Short mmCIF file of N, CA and C in Angstrom, two decimals:
data_model
loop_
_atom_site.label_atom_id
_atom_site.label_comp_id
_atom_site.label_asym_id
_atom_site.label_seq_id
_atom_site.Cartn_x
_atom_site.Cartn_y
_atom_site.Cartn_z
N MET A 1 188.77 -24.13 89.12
CA MET A 1 189.65 -22.99 88.92
C MET A 1 190.77 -23.41 87.98
N ASP A 2 191.06 -22.54 87.03
CA ASP A 2 192.12 -22.90 86.08
C ASP A 2 193.49 -22.48 86.62
N GLN A 3 194.52 -22.88 85.92
CA GLN A 3 195.89 -22.67 86.39
C GLN A 3 196.26 -21.20 86.51
N ILE A 4 195.82 -20.38 85.57
CA ILE A 4 196.19 -18.95 85.63
C ILE A 4 195.60 -18.30 86.88
N GLU A 5 194.37 -18.65 87.24
CA GLU A 5 193.78 -18.10 88.46
C GLU A 5 194.55 -18.56 89.70
N GLN A 6 194.97 -19.80 89.70
CA GLN A 6 195.75 -20.31 90.84
C GLN A 6 197.09 -19.59 90.93
N ASP A 7 197.72 -19.35 89.78
CA ASP A 7 198.99 -18.61 89.77
C ASP A 7 198.80 -17.19 90.28
N ILE A 8 197.72 -16.53 89.89
CA ILE A 8 197.42 -15.17 90.35
C ILE A 8 197.25 -15.17 91.86
N LYS A 9 196.47 -16.11 92.37
CA LYS A 9 196.24 -16.19 93.82
C LYS A 9 197.54 -16.45 94.58
N ASN A 10 198.40 -17.29 94.02
CA ASN A 10 199.68 -17.57 94.68
C ASN A 10 200.53 -16.31 94.78
N VAL A 11 200.58 -15.52 93.71
CA VAL A 11 201.37 -14.29 93.73
C VAL A 11 200.76 -13.30 94.72
N ILE A 12 199.45 -13.14 94.70
CA ILE A 12 198.79 -12.22 95.63
C ILE A 12 199.07 -12.64 97.07
N ASN A 13 199.04 -13.93 97.34
CA ASN A 13 199.31 -14.41 98.70
C ASN A 13 200.74 -14.13 99.13
N LYS A 14 201.67 -14.09 98.18
CA LYS A 14 203.06 -13.73 98.50
C LYS A 14 203.17 -12.24 98.84
N LEU A 15 202.31 -11.41 98.23
CA LEU A 15 202.37 -9.97 98.44
C LEU A 15 201.62 -9.50 99.69
N ARG A 16 200.64 -10.26 100.11
CA ARG A 16 199.78 -9.86 101.22
C ARG A 16 200.52 -9.50 102.50
N PRO A 17 201.54 -10.23 102.92
CA PRO A 17 202.22 -9.87 104.17
C PRO A 17 202.81 -8.46 104.15
N TYR A 18 203.24 -7.99 103.00
CA TYR A 18 203.80 -6.64 102.91
C TYR A 18 202.73 -5.58 103.15
N LEU A 19 201.54 -5.81 102.63
CA LEU A 19 200.43 -4.88 102.86
C LEU A 19 199.91 -5.00 104.29
N GLN A 20 199.90 -6.20 104.81
CA GLN A 20 199.40 -6.43 106.16
C GLN A 20 200.28 -5.77 107.21
N ARG A 21 201.57 -5.65 106.91
CA ARG A 21 202.48 -4.97 107.85
C ARG A 21 202.05 -3.54 108.12
N ASP A 22 201.43 -2.92 107.11
CA ASP A 22 200.99 -1.53 107.24
C ASP A 22 199.50 -1.43 107.55
N GLY A 23 198.87 -2.54 107.92
CA GLY A 23 197.47 -2.53 108.31
C GLY A 23 196.49 -2.70 107.16
N GLY A 24 196.99 -3.02 105.98
CA GLY A 24 196.12 -3.21 104.82
C GLY A 24 196.06 -4.66 104.41
N ASP A 25 195.40 -4.89 103.31
CA ASP A 25 195.32 -6.24 102.76
C ASP A 25 194.76 -6.16 101.35
N ILE A 26 194.86 -7.25 100.63
CA ILE A 26 194.35 -7.33 99.27
C ILE A 26 193.78 -8.72 99.06
N GLU A 27 192.69 -8.81 98.30
CA GLU A 27 192.14 -10.13 98.00
C GLU A 27 191.76 -10.21 96.53
N TYR A 28 191.91 -11.39 95.99
CA TYR A 28 191.57 -11.67 94.61
C TYR A 28 190.05 -11.69 94.46
N VAL A 29 189.54 -11.03 93.40
CA VAL A 29 188.11 -11.04 93.11
C VAL A 29 187.82 -11.90 91.89
N ARG A 30 188.46 -11.56 90.75
CA ARG A 30 188.24 -12.34 89.53
C ARG A 30 189.29 -11.99 88.49
N PHE A 31 189.31 -12.79 87.42
CA PHE A 31 190.22 -12.58 86.29
C PHE A 31 189.39 -12.67 85.02
N GLU A 32 189.41 -11.60 84.22
CA GLU A 32 188.65 -11.57 82.96
C GLU A 32 189.47 -10.88 81.88
N GLU A 33 189.67 -11.55 80.78
CA GLU A 33 190.30 -10.98 79.59
C GLU A 33 191.62 -10.25 79.90
N GLY A 34 192.45 -10.88 80.71
CA GLY A 34 193.75 -10.34 81.03
C GLY A 34 193.79 -9.41 82.22
N VAL A 35 192.62 -9.03 82.74
CA VAL A 35 192.55 -8.08 83.85
C VAL A 35 192.27 -8.82 85.15
N VAL A 36 193.11 -8.54 86.15
CA VAL A 36 192.91 -9.10 87.48
C VAL A 36 192.20 -8.04 88.32
N TYR A 37 191.08 -8.41 88.89
CA TYR A 37 190.32 -7.52 89.76
C TYR A 37 190.60 -7.91 91.20
N VAL A 38 190.99 -6.93 92.01
CA VAL A 38 191.30 -7.17 93.41
C VAL A 38 190.51 -6.19 94.28
N ARG A 39 190.36 -6.56 95.53
CA ARG A 39 189.71 -5.69 96.51
C ARG A 39 190.76 -5.34 97.55
N VAL A 40 190.86 -4.06 97.87
CA VAL A 40 191.79 -3.63 98.92
C VAL A 40 191.02 -3.49 100.22
N LEU A 41 191.67 -3.83 101.31
CA LEU A 41 191.03 -3.87 102.61
C LEU A 41 191.86 -3.13 103.65
N GLY A 42 191.26 -2.88 104.78
CA GLY A 42 191.97 -2.27 105.90
C GLY A 42 192.49 -0.89 105.56
N ALA A 43 193.70 -0.60 105.99
CA ALA A 43 194.29 0.72 105.80
C ALA A 43 194.45 1.08 104.33
N CYS A 44 194.48 0.09 103.46
CA CYS A 44 194.64 0.35 102.02
C CYS A 44 193.43 1.08 101.44
N GLN A 45 192.25 0.89 102.03
CA GLN A 45 191.04 1.48 101.49
C GLN A 45 191.11 3.00 101.45
N GLY A 46 191.69 3.62 102.42
CA GLY A 46 191.72 5.08 102.46
C GLY A 46 193.07 5.68 102.11
N CYS A 47 193.99 4.84 101.72
CA CYS A 47 195.35 5.30 101.46
C CYS A 47 195.44 6.08 100.14
N ALA A 48 196.09 7.22 100.19
CA ALA A 48 196.25 8.05 99.00
C ALA A 48 197.19 7.40 97.97
N TYR A 49 197.97 6.43 98.39
CA TYR A 49 198.96 5.82 97.51
C TYR A 49 198.52 4.46 96.94
N ILE A 50 197.29 4.04 97.22
CA ILE A 50 196.89 2.69 96.82
C ILE A 50 196.92 2.52 95.30
N ASP A 51 196.53 3.53 94.55
CA ASP A 51 196.58 3.39 93.09
C ASP A 51 198.00 3.16 92.61
N ASP A 52 198.96 3.87 93.20
CA ASP A 52 200.37 3.67 92.85
C ASP A 52 200.84 2.29 93.28
N ASP A 53 200.43 1.87 94.47
CA ASP A 53 200.83 0.54 94.96
C ASP A 53 200.29 -0.56 94.06
N ILE A 54 199.05 -0.40 93.60
CA ILE A 54 198.45 -1.40 92.72
C ILE A 54 199.19 -1.42 91.39
N LYS A 55 199.36 -0.26 90.76
CA LYS A 55 199.95 -0.19 89.42
C LYS A 55 201.44 -0.48 89.42
N GLU A 56 202.17 0.11 90.36
CA GLU A 56 203.63 -0.02 90.35
C GLU A 56 204.14 -1.20 91.15
N GLY A 57 203.26 -1.82 91.92
CA GLY A 57 203.67 -2.97 92.72
C GLY A 57 202.99 -4.24 92.28
N VAL A 58 201.74 -4.36 92.65
CA VAL A 58 200.98 -5.59 92.40
C VAL A 58 200.89 -5.88 90.90
N GLU A 59 200.51 -4.88 90.11
CA GLU A 59 200.37 -5.11 88.67
C GLU A 59 201.69 -5.52 88.02
N MET A 60 202.75 -4.81 88.36
CA MET A 60 204.05 -5.12 87.76
C MET A 60 204.49 -6.55 88.08
N ILE A 61 204.32 -6.95 89.32
CA ILE A 61 204.74 -8.29 89.73
C ILE A 61 203.86 -9.35 89.07
N LEU A 62 202.54 -9.14 89.06
CA LEU A 62 201.66 -10.11 88.42
C LEU A 62 201.95 -10.24 86.93
N MET A 63 202.21 -9.14 86.26
CA MET A 63 202.50 -9.19 84.82
C MET A 63 203.80 -9.94 84.56
N GLU A 64 204.76 -9.81 85.46
CA GLU A 64 206.04 -10.50 85.30
C GLU A 64 205.91 -12.00 85.58
N GLU A 65 205.10 -12.36 86.57
CA GLU A 65 205.07 -13.74 87.03
C GLU A 65 203.96 -14.60 86.44
N VAL A 66 202.91 -13.96 85.89
CA VAL A 66 201.77 -14.73 85.38
C VAL A 66 201.50 -14.32 83.93
N PRO A 67 201.88 -15.15 82.98
CA PRO A 67 201.60 -14.85 81.58
C PRO A 67 200.10 -14.68 81.35
N GLY A 68 199.74 -13.65 80.60
CA GLY A 68 198.33 -13.41 80.30
C GLY A 68 197.73 -12.27 81.10
N VAL A 69 198.40 -11.86 82.19
CA VAL A 69 197.91 -10.72 82.97
C VAL A 69 198.38 -9.44 82.27
N THR A 70 197.41 -8.54 82.01
CA THR A 70 197.74 -7.29 81.33
C THR A 70 197.49 -6.06 82.20
N GLU A 71 196.70 -6.24 83.26
CA GLU A 71 196.35 -5.09 84.09
C GLU A 71 195.79 -5.59 85.41
N VAL A 72 195.89 -4.75 86.45
CA VAL A 72 195.27 -5.03 87.75
C VAL A 72 194.40 -3.82 88.10
N VAL A 73 193.16 -4.09 88.49
CA VAL A 73 192.21 -3.03 88.82
C VAL A 73 191.64 -3.30 90.21
N ALA A 74 191.64 -2.27 91.05
CA ALA A 74 191.02 -2.37 92.38
C ALA A 74 189.53 -2.05 92.25
N VAL A 75 188.69 -2.90 92.81
CA VAL A 75 187.25 -2.68 92.76
C VAL A 75 186.70 -2.39 94.14
#
């Protein structure tokens, strides 16, 4: 695993407790050409706000903390 993937995983692990408080979770799937692919779990799967949470929360933080990240997509 290269450094950028490790950095992405570290950031996601910092965010997970906030999602877990509401019964959800997120896991890293892969990183390709600037895009981080994640899987949402638990209560996040059916949540009407998950797209906003991904774009306005997870994506924003990852883009700020990990150079090279341009987008986050839930799969």
